[in-house]
Amino acid sequence: MKLVQKINLLLLPIIIVFAAFFIFVTYKSMLDYQKRQVQHTVELQLESLQRELSNELNYLKLIPLEVSTYLHAIISARAQYQNQSLQQLMVRLNQSGANLQWIQLFDYKGNLLVSSDIEGHYSQLPVQAVESMTDNLGGAPIVSLNAGFFFGGNQQLFYYRSYRLMVNKTQRSPGARAVVVLVSRVDSVANRFLRLTEQFGQLTEIKFEPRSVVTGSVNDAQFEHSFEDGVNIRMSNSEYQITVAVPESVITDRLPYSLAELSFFISVVVVVSYLILIGLLHFQVLSPISLLLDKIKNTRFGDNVDIKQMKSKSEVAELHNAYVIMLKKLNRLASFDYLTGLSNRVNFQVQFERQLSRAQRIGTKMALLYIDLDNFKHVNDHFGHATGDRLLKLFSERLQKSIRPTDVAASLGKGEIARLAGDEFSLLLTDVESIEAAEKVAARVLKMFESGFLVDGVNHNVQASIGIVMIPDDGTDAQSLLQCADAAMYQAKMKGKNRYQFYNQQIAGGIQKKQYIEKVLIKAIHHGHFVLEYMPIFEAKTRNLAGVEVLVRCPALANKGIGPDEFIPVAESTGLIKEIDVWVINESLTRMNYLTDKYGFNGFFAINISAAELHNREFVGQVSGLLSKHQVEPSRVELEITETSFVDNMSSSIEMLKQLKSHGVSLSLDDFGTGYTAFSQLMEFPVDRLKIDRSFIQGLGGSASQKQRMVDIVLALADLYQLEVIAEGVENEEQIQYLKDRGCEYLQGYYLSSPLNWDVLQSRVSDNDSKHSIPS
Ligand code: C2E
Ligand code: CA
Ligand code: CA
């Protein structure tokens, strides 16, 4: 997953949750703060109200003592004066600051004696104002106060105060107890409420609730509040209770930002920060990384690493610089040969391609020399690899010197040298004017070998074979030019080594043929287009059929006259042989079983296997797999390996043969006599039979020849090591006689039978009467 995707997937949800949480917390604390502000303001207002109220009512509280004498007088006065006097008293009291609305006097039974109230408000007077006092009249002259608020008409607030009065006896009244009620209109509450409403809006609810009759002193106000659905405040004392409810909507209207605005602001901040983060990430990390990545992808080994180091101190810059340094190191390792310091094959190919396009552009000629040392293997085998390495180094130094620009005539051009593999070197001459110029350099290289190479006090006599291609005459493609030069070098070796060879039409034909064979073989492997022929092998004494040698045919190539002696080497050099060998073994075992089941055939099948199998780790497993798949008797299967297969790595080859033998198959050494097997080595080979090469058999008969002696020796040797012998290529009766006389066990050759196709083989095997033999 890309970094930005990861960030989006991990960081974005966290940012969103965090932002939502932040919005919630901010809004909540804003709201709480506002609620406390409102609470505080309301409480201040209510405290002021409380003060105003007590100021307003203070006069009323002082009145009773002051007016009791007047009241006595009024009660005692004649009825027609009473009302008037009471009004006059009220006016006087109001002038000194009270806000009295009316005064009433009651007798001890609760009957109204006199009232200043002409409009008849008194009906609204709370009953408590009089009741509790008439119940229990007696005691001190002015005692026991009753007081309280009540609402009159128009929802106006009034405050009353009542008390008992002892009226002295006069001539007219027997002396009585009476109740005085003073009623005052309260304005401060309404005024304050108006201001509160103005301050907090119409939705605000304010309620004043008088408490039931209060006697005694008024206690201090208590505040209670709750913040549910807005701000709710209750102020209460013994006389009244005020509740103020400011709804949530009023509070939210007073907030500096609404929830939507706040969310918008915070979201904008979050989005902008996020974009900045992504931008930073992009410019500081991602784009430098992708730039570096591009360079990494586009860097080819062998190219000069021309990526500049970065100056910045950022982590990405450090990564970049570390990469460049590593790349340079790797490039050296990957491009140059550790031993000689010359370019290696990979680097050479890059340089070669570069020079090719340069030459094409400016129209110059070049020459490529493919140099392979002759007999170098001999030095390695006999003096060790360290000596071999020193020789290669020495040679590479001489080679480098030989083409130094000052050393080489200008017409020879400049060169690129490389070590392509073990003892293979290439020399590319740029700006070559003629074939002669290339020839001169080749001659100069060969001359370097004339005096030999002195390594560790031993003068090693090695030479070189050189293949030369001219560019563009012989081609313009690097890969095929190298192949052509290699083929020309091979030709030089074929012609006797220590020489140079220009690439020519004949070599071109060879390469083309090889490529053609390879193409056909690939197709044949793919479609199983191979056929087997069977060359009978006979017992020398009885001339009975003892077995057959299986020979593979590729019909598509056979049409063009190409047999296995030509296509097998191609299959070996291209690695296709492994599949062919497995196909042949599988097919042979199938046919062998068929012959056994149908005709009671009990002879052996000799199957050729390639030398390449001796180095193929999978081969033993494949053979044993096929043996058990077909359930054949392993001793009836013989694998033929050519003697020359053992040239390199003898011990591992022998180990391999032992493993094969452990599965019960028998082994024969093919083309015996053509290799260099020392007789002592023969003992080590776990083989059962020797097949004397055809070339020796052809020399039999007539006068005793070199070849004839060779056959005698092989037969004697086989006798010594208790090996059986098959003679190949028997072409006449004389040869048969000679071999039979000297104890050769088996014979094969065109004289006895040429290779048979499947149908002919069947009829031959089914011919039981002749005991598989042929007429002599
Ligand atoms: P080889 O193993 O030496 O096979 C014998 C070759 O000699 C065969 O040629 C055969 O036709 C030929 N020959 C036999 N008797 C005579 C004779 O009396 N006179 C003459 N002039 N030739 C005779 P072929 O079939 O062309 O095979 C050539 C080589 O190809 C074989 O040599 C063997 O090395 C290789 N080969 C053939 N079949 C296979 C196979 O299935 N697998 C592998 N790996 N190699 C095979
Ligand atoms: Ca053979
Ligand atoms: Ca042979």
mmCIF file of C-alpha atoms in Angstrom, residues 592-727:
data_model
loop_
_atom_site.group_PDB
_atom_site.id
_atom_site.type_symbol
_atom_site.label_atom_id
_atom_site.label_comp_id
_atom_site.label_asym_id
_atom_site.label_seq_id
_atom_site.Cartn_x
_atom_site.Cartn_y
_atom_site.Cartn_z
ATOM 1 C CA MET A 592 10.748 -52.722 -24.366
ATOM 2 C CA ASN A 593 7.748 -53.636 -22.232
ATOM 3 C CA TYR A 594 5.639 -54.015 -25.344
ATOM 4 C CA LEU A 595 8.113 -56.420 -26.952
ATOM 5 C CA THR A 596 8.398 -58.385 -23.726
ATOM 6 C CA ASP A 597 4.648 -58.675 -23.212
ATOM 7 C CA LYS A 598 3.746 -59.431 -26.789
ATOM 8 C CA TYR A 599 6.661 -61.518 -28.053
ATOM 9 C CA GLY A 600 8.404 -62.718 -24.927
ATOM 10 C CA PHE A 601 11.457 -60.646 -25.880
ATOM 11 C CA ASN A 602 14.087 -60.780 -23.161
ATOM 12 C CA GLY A 603 17.038 -58.935 -24.730
ATOM 13 C CA PHE A 604 18.529 -55.676 -23.429
ATOM 14 C CA PHE A 605 17.970 -52.076 -24.545
ATOM 15 C CA ALA A 606 21.112 -49.960 -24.847
ATOM 16 C CA ILE A 607 20.249 -46.290 -24.523
ATOM 17 C CA ASN A 608 22.708 -43.509 -25.345
ATOM 18 C CA ILE A 609 22.930 -40.729 -22.787
ATOM 19 C CA SER A 610 24.728 -37.460 -23.209
ATOM 20 C CA ALA A 611 27.901 -36.498 -21.382
ATOM 21 C CA ALA A 612 25.938 -33.549 -20.071
ATOM 22 C CA GLU A 613 23.950 -35.896 -17.805
ATOM 23 C CA LEU A 614 27.086 -36.605 -15.785
ATOM 24 C CA HIS A 615 26.736 -33.075 -14.424
ATOM 25 C CA ASN A 616 22.959 -33.087 -14.138
ATOM 26 C CA ARG A 617 21.948 -33.590 -10.501
ATOM 27 C CA GLU A 618 18.399 -34.524 -11.410
ATOM 28 C CA PHE A 619 19.313 -37.286 -13.819
ATOM 29 C CA VAL A 620 19.651 -40.241 -11.394
ATOM 30 C CA GLY A 621 16.261 -39.376 -9.892
ATOM 31 C CA GLN A 622 14.704 -39.164 -13.339
ATOM 32 C CA VAL A 623 16.100 -42.560 -14.372
ATOM 33 C CA SER A 624 14.968 -44.307 -11.203
ATOM 34 C CA GLY A 625 11.564 -42.638 -11.550
ATOM 35 C CA LEU A 626 11.186 -43.973 -15.091
ATOM 36 C CA LEU A 627 12.360 -47.453 -14.086
ATOM 37 C CA SER A 628 9.710 -47.732 -11.416
ATOM 38 C CA LYS A 629 7.064 -46.121 -13.605
ATOM 39 C CA HIS A 630 7.525 -48.801 -16.293
ATOM 40 C CA GLN A 631 8.279 -51.647 -13.880
ATOM 41 C CA VAL A 632 11.093 -52.958 -16.065
ATOM 42 C CA GLU A 633 13.889 -55.264 -15.030
ATOM 43 C CA PRO A 634 16.751 -52.747 -14.582
ATOM 44 C CA SER A 635 19.404 -55.241 -15.645
ATOM 45 C CA ARG A 636 17.875 -55.262 -19.138
ATOM 46 C CA VAL A 637 18.554 -51.543 -19.438
ATOM 47 C CA GLU A 638 22.015 -50.447 -20.475
ATOM 48 C CA LEU A 639 23.115 -46.818 -20.495
ATOM 49 C CA GLU A 640 25.882 -45.874 -22.930
ATOM 50 C CA ILE A 641 28.255 -43.083 -22.024
ATOM 51 C CA THR A 642 30.977 -41.994 -24.431
ATOM 52 C CA GLU A 643 34.492 -42.311 -23.168
ATOM 53 C CA THR A 644 35.276 -38.656 -23.873
ATOM 54 C CA SER A 645 32.567 -37.572 -21.377
ATOM 55 C CA PHE A 646 35.021 -38.020 -18.540
ATOM 56 C CA VAL A 647 37.368 -35.291 -19.639
ATOM 57 C CA ASP A 648 36.403 -32.936 -16.897
ATOM 58 C CA ASN A 649 35.646 -33.661 -13.308
ATOM 59 C CA MET A 650 36.266 -37.364 -13.438
ATOM 60 C CA SER A 651 35.569 -38.097 -9.770
ATOM 61 C CA SER A 652 32.120 -36.582 -9.706
ATOM 62 C CA SER A 653 31.282 -38.338 -12.976
ATOM 63 C CA ILE A 654 32.297 -41.668 -11.464
ATOM 64 C CA GLU A 655 30.207 -40.942 -8.372
ATOM 65 C CA MET A 656 27.263 -40.284 -10.642
ATOM 66 C CA LEU A 657 27.722 -43.590 -12.501
ATOM 67 C CA LYS A 658 27.865 -45.452 -9.216
ATOM 68 C CA GLN A 659 24.550 -43.976 -8.220
ATOM 69 C CA LEU A 660 23.057 -45.022 -11.553
ATOM 70 C CA LYS A 661 24.404 -48.546 -11.121
ATOM 71 C CA SER A 662 22.909 -48.753 -7.657
ATOM 72 C CA HIS A 663 19.503 -48.742 -9.354
ATOM 73 C CA GLY A 664 20.397 -51.955 -11.152
ATOM 74 C CA VAL A 665 21.024 -50.711 -14.700
ATOM 75 C CA SER A 666 24.158 -51.756 -16.533
ATOM 76 C CA LEU A 667 26.589 -49.299 -18.059
ATOM 77 C CA SER A 668 28.761 -49.347 -21.136
ATOM 78 C CA LEU A 669 31.620 -47.145 -22.224
ATOM 79 C CA ASP A 670 30.833 -46.000 -25.772
ATOM 80 C CA ASP A 671 33.319 -45.145 -28.529
ATOM 81 C CA PHE A 672 36.058 -46.758 -26.494
ATOM 82 C CA GLY A 673 39.523 -46.033 -27.801
ATOM 83 C CA THR A 674 38.804 -42.496 -28.954
ATOM 84 C CA GLY A 675 39.367 -40.968 -25.510
ATOM 85 C CA TYR A 676 42.394 -40.905 -23.338
ATOM 86 C CA THR A 677 41.355 -43.266 -20.594
ATOM 87 C CA ALA A 678 44.456 -44.577 -18.896
ATOM 88 C CA PHE A 679 44.150 -48.277 -18.333
ATOM 89 C CA SER A 680 44.540 -47.694 -14.623
ATOM 90 C CA GLN A 681 41.452 -45.457 -14.694
ATOM 91 C CA LEU A 682 39.422 -48.175 -16.323
ATOM 92 C CA MET A 683 39.364 -49.983 -13.031
ATOM 93 C CA GLU A 684 37.607 -47.092 -11.371
ATOM 94 C CA PHE A 685 34.805 -46.876 -13.909
ATOM 95 C CA PRO A 686 31.796 -48.842 -12.678
ATOM 96 C CA VAL A 687 31.010 -50.101 -16.200
ATOM 97 C CA ASP A 688 29.959 -53.542 -17.403
ATOM 98 C CA ARG A 689 30.856 -53.322 -21.080
ATOM 99 C CA LEU A 690 33.201 -51.598 -23.471
ATOM 100 C CA LYS A 691 32.086 -50.659 -26.978
ATOM 101 C CA ILE A 692 35.033 -50.603 -29.310
ATOM 102 C CA ASP A 693 34.724 -47.620 -31.602
ATOM 103 C CA ARG A 694 33.811 -48.230 -35.205
ATOM 104 C CA SER A 695 37.035 -46.664 -36.479
ATOM 105 C CA PHE A 696 39.053 -49.513 -34.948
ATOM 106 C CA ILE A 697 36.812 -52.222 -36.309
ATOM 107 C CA GLN A 698 37.170 -50.806 -39.800
ATOM 108 C CA GLY A 699 40.898 -51.414 -39.598
ATOM 109 C CA LEU A 700 40.488 -55.158 -39.007
ATOM 110 C CA GLY A 701 41.383 -57.801 -41.517
ATOM 111 C CA GLY A 702 44.193 -57.757 -43.994
ATOM 112 C CA SER A 703 47.644 -56.982 -42.664
ATOM 113 C CA ALA A 704 48.201 -56.415 -38.988
ATOM 114 C CA SER A 705 47.735 -52.725 -38.446
ATOM 115 C CA GLN A 706 47.924 -50.237 -35.562
ATOM 116 C CA LYS A 707 44.169 -50.423 -35.209
ATOM 117 C CA GLN A 708 44.157 -54.165 -35.136
ATOM 118 C CA ARG A 709 46.652 -54.157 -32.301
ATOM 119 C CA MET A 710 44.434 -51.679 -30.488
ATOM 120 C CA VAL A 711 41.478 -54.102 -30.762
ATOM 121 C CA ASP A 712 43.682 -56.911 -29.423
ATOM 122 C CA ILE A 713 44.674 -54.767 -26.439
ATOM 123 C CA VAL A 714 41.108 -53.747 -25.677
ATOM 124 C CA LEU A 715 39.976 -57.345 -25.732
ATOM 125 C CA ALA A 716 42.835 -58.407 -23.484
ATOM 126 C CA LEU A 717 42.115 -55.528 -21.149
ATOM 127 C CA ALA A 718 38.423 -56.389 -20.983
ATOM 128 C CA ASP A 719 39.421 -59.910 -20.141
ATOM 129 C CA LEU A 720 41.616 -58.602 -17.341
ATOM 130 C CA TYR A 721 38.918 -56.377 -15.833
ATOM 131 C CA GLN A 722 36.177 -58.910 -16.579
ATOM 132 C CA LEU A 723 34.272 -56.570 -18.853
ATOM 133 C CA GLU A 724 32.245 -57.676 -21.852
ATOM 134 C CA VAL A 725 33.006 -56.153 -25.241
ATOM 135 C CA ILE A 726 30.676 -54.985 -27.989
ATOM 136 C CA ALA A 727 32.239 -54.313 -31.355
#
